[in-house]
């Protein structure tokens, strides 16, 4: 089964409460009406817990950005508790590895007091350390980033990663999930496809089946520096198509869901800069540096978050209103949006989605001296 990345919708796991359902229905209505001032809460809180990482992946934009390590403030995190019964999901992910945050498991425990789903994306190297918390605090879904079906390929790209360790951790989690008779956590692989590793995608689908996880999601590499220009899949659609078709056959045989990006020239965005974007209605994104941003894939920073302010005053601030007004208008949208590389919304017909060399693609974090 092949699906495309969701844009308006979110992962649907447990049944929404009446409070969540009421908010989500209103939020979707306000998206459809193009409202700039919202009466609904976002459906998702997205918290970048840190921009630090325990790996040094060759393709990561962190290597081409100026930054100093930052950690999400726990007082700020706790200030969002009143929203966690109205929203659908709290997502813990961003530029860094969320599980290195010293309060990661405490955050899961706090969310678990409420109705919101829990989702995080990890490089998988700390799964053995957080396994008990995954079950204790009822994690709904998590993604594991791996960029090869073989130990060697994954380790070459995701420097410091150990696919054997990740596989063993996942097998133990799946085993316990089955022993407990649970339908969660839903687990997927997230695979960054590039010229030198895309041939391993069918084998990654086989590995997912062997482990017992449900889905393999593919995103194209976005190149941020000259050193990786040879890895871009821009203008290599026939190679990509052949691999995708083989992976689809394996997925059908093994009953693994494949979430694939559009092939270049076939993206539904056509000639637009990006697909219709709903993040400024659906998601509230807060960076580990304390700045509110429209999403994780933009250098745009609205303002510093102030937990003393009423949330709706922040959610409907002039910066949000202007962004909602312009984000889907070809001429009015901000320049970074014209070269969107966010996997669910970018236009894979455009070279800019694959190559960001020389562009400002991340916040101007000050590099630590």
Coordinates of C-alpha atoms in Angstrom, one line a residue:
X1 CA 0.0 0.0 0.0
X2 CA 1.4 3.4 -1.0
X3 CA 0.2 6.6 0.7
X4 CA 1.4 10.2 0.5
X5 CA 2.3 12.3 3.5
X6 CA -0.6 13.8 5.3
X7 CA -1.1 17.6 5.2
X8 CA -4.4 18.5 6.8
X9 CA -4.8 15.2 8.6
X10 CA -2.7 13.8 11.4
X11 CA -2.0 10.2 12.5
X12 CA -5.3 8.6 13.7
X13 CA -4.7 6.2 16.5
X14 CA -6.9 6.2 19.6
X15 CA -10.4 7.7 19.4
X16 CA -10.6 11.4 20.0
X17 CA -12.4 12.7 23.1
X18 CA -15.4 14.9 22.6
X19 CA -13.3 17.9 23.5
X20 CA -10.6 17.0 21.0
X21 CA -13.1 16.2 18.3
X22 CA -14.9 19.6 18.8
X23 CA -11.6 21.5 18.5
X24 CA -10.4 19.5 15.5
X25 CA -13.6 20.0 13.6
X26 CA -13.5 23.7 14.3
X27 CA -9.8 23.8 13.2
X28 CA -10.5 22.1 10.0
X29 CA -13.4 24.4 9.3
X30 CA -11.2 27.4 9.9
X31 CA -8.6 26.1 7.6
X32 CA -11.2 25.6 4.8
X33 CA -12.5 29.2 5.4
X34 CA -9.0 30.6 5.4
X35 CA -9.4 32.2 8.8
X36 CA -6.5 34.4 9.9
X37 CA -7.7 34.7 13.5
X38 CA -8.6 31.3 14.9
X39 CA -11.0 30.3 17.6
X40 CA -9.6 26.8 17.6
X41 CA -6.5 25.6 19.3
X42 CA -3.9 23.9 17.0
X43 CA -4.4 20.2 16.6
X44 CA -0.7 19.6 17.2
X45 CA 1.9 21.0 19.5
X46 CA 5.4 20.5 17.9
X47 CA 8.3 20.9 20.3
X48 CA 11.9 20.9 19.2
X49 CA 13.4 19.6 22.4
X50 CA 17.0 20.3 21.3
X51 CA 19.2 21.1 18.3
X52 CA 21.9 18.9 19.8
X53 CA 22.4 15.3 18.6
X54 CA 24.3 12.2 19.5
X55 CA 25.0 11.5 15.8
X56 CA 26.8 13.4 13.0
X57 CA 24.9 12.5 9.9
X58 CA 26.6 13.5 6.6
X59 CA 23.5 15.1 5.2
X60 CA 22.2 17.0 8.2
X61 CA 21.7 20.7 7.8
X62 CA 23.2 21.2 11.3
X63 CA 26.6 20.8 9.6
X64 CA 25.9 23.8 7.3
X65 CA 24.2 26.0 10.0
X66 CA 25.6 28.3 12.6
X67 CA 24.2 27.2 16.0
X68 CA 24.9 26.7 19.7
X69 CA 23.2 23.7 21.4
X70 CA 19.9 24.6 23.0
X71 CA 17.5 22.7 25.3
X72 CA 13.7 23.1 25.7
X73 CA 12.8 24.7 29.0
X74 CA 10.8 22.4 31.2
X75 CA 8.9 25.3 32.8
X76 CA 7.8 26.3 29.3
X77 CA 6.8 22.7 28.5
X78 CA 4.6 22.5 31.6
X79 CA 2.9 25.8 30.6
X80 CA 1.3 23.9 27.8
X81 CA -0.5 21.3 30.0
X82 CA -3.8 23.1 29.9
X83 CA -3.9 22.6 26.1
X84 CA -3.2 18.9 26.2
X85 CA -6.8 17.8 26.5
X86 CA -8.0 19.8 23.6
X87 CA -5.3 19.1 21.0
X88 CA -4.8 15.8 19.2
X89 CA -1.1 15.3 19.5
X90 CA 2.2 16.5 21.1
X91 CA 5.1 15.9 18.7
X92 CA 8.6 15.9 20.1
X93 CA 11.0 16.4 17.2
X94 CA 13.1 19.1 15.4
X95 CA 16.7 19.7 14.4
X96 CA 18.2 17.6 17.1
X97 CA 17.7 14.2 18.8
X98 CA 14.8 14.5 21.2
X99 CA 15.8 11.6 23.4
X100 CA 19.0 13.3 24.5
X101 CA 16.9 15.9 26.4
X102 CA 17.4 15.1 30.1
X103 CA 13.6 15.4 30.8
X104 CA 12.4 13.4 27.8
X105 CA 10.7 10.7 29.8
X106 CA 9.2 13.2 32.2
X107 CA 7.7 14.9 29.2
X108 CA 6.1 11.7 28.1
X109 CA 4.7 11.2 31.6
X110 CA 3.2 14.8 31.6
X111 CA 1.5 14.3 28.2
X112 CA 0.2 10.9 29.4
X113 CA -1.9 12.7 32.1
X114 CA -3.9 14.1 29.3
X115 CA -5.8 13.1 26.1
X116 CA -3.2 14.1 23.5
X117 CA -1.3 11.5 21.5
X118 CA 2.4 11.2 22.0
X119 CA 4.7 11.1 19.0
X120 CA 8.4 11.5 18.6
X121 CA 11.0 10.9 15.9
X122 CA 14.4 9.5 16.9
X123 CA 17.6 8.1 15.5
X124 CA 17.0 5.0 17.5
X125 CA 20.2 4.9 19.5
X126 CA 18.5 5.5 22.9
X127 CA 15.5 3.2 22.4
X128 CA 17.0 0.7 24.8
X129 CA 17.1 3.4 27.5
X130 CA 13.5 4.7 27.0
X131 CA 11.8 1.3 26.2
X132 CA 10.1 1.2 29.6
X133 CA 8.8 4.7 29.3
X134 CA 7.4 4.0 25.9
X135 CA 5.0 1.5 27.5
X136 CA 4.6 3.1 30.9
X137 CA 3.5 6.3 29.3
X138 CA 1.6 4.8 26.4
X139 CA 3.4 6.3 23.4
X140 CA 1.1 6.2 20.4
X141 CA 3.6 6.5 17.5
X142 CA 7.3 7.0 16.9
X143 CA 9.5 7.1 13.9
X144 CA 13.1 5.8 13.6
X145 CA 15.4 7.5 11.1
X146 CA 17.7 5.0 9.3
X147 CA 19.3 5.5 5.9
X148 CA 20.3 2.1 4.9
X149 CA 19.2 -1.5 5.1
X150 CA 22.8 -2.7 5.8
X151 CA 24.9 -1.8 8.8
X152 CA 27.6 -0.4 6.5
X153 CA 25.4 2.0 4.5
X154 CA 23.5 3.3 7.5
X155 CA 26.7 3.8 9.5
X156 CA 28.4 5.7 6.6
X157 CA 25.6 8.2 6.3
X158 CA 24.4 8.3 9.9
X159 CA 27.8 8.5 11.5
X160 CA 27.6 7.1 15.0
X161 CA 24.5 5.0 14.3
X162 CA 24.4 1.2 14.8
X163 CA 21.7 -0.5 12.8
X164 CA 22.2 -3.8 14.6
X165 CA 21.5 -2.1 17.9
X166 CA 18.5 -0.2 16.6
X167 CA 17.1 -3.4 15.1
X168 CA 17.5 -5.3 18.4
X169 CA 15.8 -2.5 20.3
X170 CA 12.9 -2.5 17.9
X171 CA 12.5 -6.2 18.1
X172 CA 12.3 -6.1 21.9
X173 CA 9.7 -3.3 21.7
X174 CA 7.6 -5.2 19.2
X175 CA 7.9 -8.4 21.3
X176 CA 6.6 -6.6 24.4
X177 CA 3.9 -4.9 22.4
X178 CA 2.6 -8.3 21.2
X179 CA 2.9 -9.8 24.7
X180 CA 0.8 -7.0 26.1
X181 CA -1.7 -7.3 23.3
X182 CA -1.4 -3.7 22.3
X183 CA -2.0 -2.0 19.0
X184 CA 0.5 0.8 19.9
X185 CA 3.1 2.1 19.5
X186 CA 2.8 2.4 15.7
X187 CA 6.3 2.4 14.5
X188 CA 7.8 3.4 11.1
X189 CA 11.2 3.8 9.5
X190 CA 12.0 7.2 8.1
X191 CA 14.5 6.8 5.2
X192 CA 16.3 9.8 3.6
X193 CA 16.7 8.7 0.0
X194 CA 19.9 9.8 -1.9
X195 CA 21.8 8.5 -4.9
X196 CA 24.1 6.1 -3.0
X197 CA 21.5 4.5 -0.7
X198 CA 18.1 4.4 -2.6
X199 CA 18.8 0.9 -4.0
X200 CA 18.6 -0.4 -0.4
X201 CA 14.9 0.8 0.0
X202 CA 13.4 -2.6 -0.9
X203 CA 15.6 -4.4 1.6
X204 CA 14.6 -1.8 4.3
X205 CA 11.0 -2.8 3.6
X206 CA 12.0 -6.4 4.2
X207 CA 13.8 -5.4 7.4
X208 CA 10.7 -3.6 8.6
X209 CA 8.7 -6.8 8.0
X210 CA 11.3 -8.9 9.8
X211 CA 11.1 -6.6 12.9
X212 CA 7.3 -6.3 12.8
X213 CA 6.9 -2.6 12.3
X214 CA 4.2 -1.2 10.2
X215 CA 5.5 1.4 7.8
X216 CA 8.4 2.8 5.8
X217 CA 8.4 6.5 5.1
X218 CA 10.7 8.0 2.4
X219 CA 11.8 11.5 2.1
X220 CA 14.2 12.8 -0.5
X221 CA 17.6 14.3 0.6
X222 CA 17.7 18.0 0.6
X223 CA 21.3 19.1 -0.1
X224 CA 22.6 22.0 2.0
X225 CA 26.3 22.0 1.0
X226 CA 28.4 21.4 -2.0
X227 CA 30.0 18.2 -0.6
X228 CA 26.7 16.3 -1.1
X229 CA 25.6 17.6 -4.4
X230 CA 26.5 14.2 -6.0
X231 CA 23.9 12.6 -3.7
X232 CA 20.9 14.5 -4.9
X233 CA 18.1 12.7 -6.7
X234 CA 17.0 15.8 -8.6
X235 CA 16.7 14.8 -12.3
X236 CA 17.0 11.1 -11.5
X237 CA 13.4 10.2 -11.7
X238 CA 13.8 7.0 -13.7
X239 CA 16.2 5.6 -11.2
X240 CA 13.8 6.5 -8.4
X241 CA 10.8 5.1 -10.2
X242 CA 12.4 1.7 -10.6
X243 CA 13.4 1.5 -6.9
X244 CA 9.9 2.7 -5.8
X245 CA 8.2 0.1 -8.0
X246 CA 10.4 -2.7 -6.5
X247 CA 9.8 -1.5 -3.0
X248 CA 6.1 -1.4 -3.7
X249 CA 6.1 -5.0 -4.7
X250 CA 8.0 -6.0 -1.5
X251 CA 5.6 -3.9 0.5
X252 CA 2.6 -5.6 -0.9
X253 CA 4.2 -9.0 -0.3
X254 CA 5.2 -8.2 3.2
X255 CA 2.1 -6.1 4.0
X256 CA 4.2 -3.0 4.9
X257 CA 2.8 0.5 4.3
X258 CA 5.0 2.7 2.1
X259 CA 4.7 6.4 2.4
X260 CA 6.4 7.8 -0.7
X261 CA 7.0 11.3 -2.0
X262 CA 5.9 12.2 -5.5
X263 CA 8.2 11.7 -8.4
X264 CA 9.6 14.8 -10.0
X265 CA 7.2 16.0 -12.7
X266 CA 4.3 14.2 -11.0
X267 CA 3.9 16.3 -7.8
X268 CA 0.3 17.5 -7.3
X269 CA 1.7 21.0 -6.6
X270 CA 2.2 21.4 -10.4
X271 CA 3.8 24.9 -11.0
X272 CA 3.2 26.2 -7.5
X273 CA 6.0 26.9 -5.1
X274 CA 4.6 24.3 -2.7
X275 CA 1.5 22.3 -2.0
X276 CA -1.2 24.0 0.0
X277 CA 0.3 24.5 3.5
X278 CA -1.8 24.3 6.6
X279 CA 0.9 24.2 9.3
X280 CA 0.1 27.7 10.6
X281 CA -3.4 26.6 11.4
X282 CA -2.8 22.9 12.3
X283 CA 0.5 23.1 14.2
X284 CA 2.1 25.3 16.9
X285 CA 5.8 25.0 16.6
X286 CA 8.2 26.1 19.3
X287 CA 12.0 25.7 18.9
X288 CA 14.5 24.7 21.6
X289 CA 15.8 28.2 21.5
X290 CA 12.4 29.5 22.7
X291 CA 11.3 31.0 19.4
X292 CA 8.0 30.4 17.8
X293 CA 8.3 29.5 14.2
X294 CA 5.8 28.5 11.5
X295 CA 7.3 25.0 11.2
X296 CA 10.6 23.3 11.7
X297 CA 11.7 23.6 8.1
X298 CA 12.1 27.4 7.9
X299 CA 14.5 30.0 9.1
X300 CA 11.6 32.3 9.9
X301 CA 11.3 33.2 13.6
X302 CA 8.1 35.0 14.7
X303 CA 9.0 36.0 18.2
X304 CA 10.2 34.7 21.6
X305 CA 7.6 32.6 23.4
X306 CA 6.2 34.2 26.5
X307 CA 4.4 31.7 28.8
X308 CA 2.9 34.5 30.8
X309 CA 0.8 35.5 27.8
X310 CA -2.6 34.0 27.0
X311 CA -2.1 31.3 24.4
X312 CA -4.7 32.7 21.9
X313 CA -2.9 36.1 22.0
X314 CA 0.2 34.2 20.8
X315 CA -1.6 31.9 18.4
X316 CA -3.3 34.9 16.8
X317 CA -0.4 37.3 16.9
X318 CA 0.0 39.6 13.9
X319 CA 2.9 37.4 12.7
X320 CA 0.6 34.4 12.5
X321 CA -2.2 36.3 10.9
X322 CA 0.1 37.6 8.2
X323 CA 1.6 34.2 7.6
X324 CA -1.8 32.6 7.3
X325 CA -2.8 35.3 4.9
X326 CA 0.2 34.9 2.6
X327 CA 1.6 31.3 2.9
X328 CA -0.4 29.9 0.0
X329 CA -0.2 33.0 -2.3
X330 CA 2.5 32.8 -5.0
X331 CA 3.7 36.4 -4.8
X332 CA 3.0 37.2 -1.2
X333 CA 4.5 34.2 0.6
X334 CA 7.9 34.6 2.4
X335 CA 11.0 33.8 0.4
X336 CA 11.9 30.7 2.4
X337 CA 8.4 29.3 1.6
X338 CA 9.1 29.7 -2.1
X339 CA 11.8 27.1 -1.7
X340 CA 10.0 24.9 0.8
X341 CA 11.7 21.6 1.6
X342 CA 9.3 20.4 4.2
X343 CA 8.5 16.8 3.1
X344 CA 4.7 17.0 3.3
X345 CA 4.3 20.4 1.6
X346 CA 7.2 21.0 -0.7
X347 CA 6.9 20.6 -4.5
X348 CA 9.1 17.8 -5.7
X349 CA 8.8 19.2 -9.3
X350 CA 11.1 22.0 -8.2
X351 CA 14.9 21.9 -8.0
X352 CA 14.8 24.1 -4.9
X353 CA 13.1 21.3 -2.9
X354 CA 16.2 19.1 -3.5
X355 CA 19.0 21.6 -3.3
X356 CA 19.3 24.5 -0.8
X357 CA 23.0 25.3 -1.3
X358 CA 23.7 28.9 -0.5
X359 CA 20.3 29.5 1.0
X360 CA 19.3 30.4 4.5
X361 CA 17.4 27.3 5.5
X362 CA 17.6 27.3 9.3
X363 CA 17.3 29.9 12.1
X364 CA 20.4 32.0 12.7
X365 CA 21.6 30.1 15.8
X366 CA 24.9 31.5 17.1
X367 CA 27.7 29.0 16.9
X368 CA 29.2 28.2 20.2
X369 CA 32.8 29.4 20.5

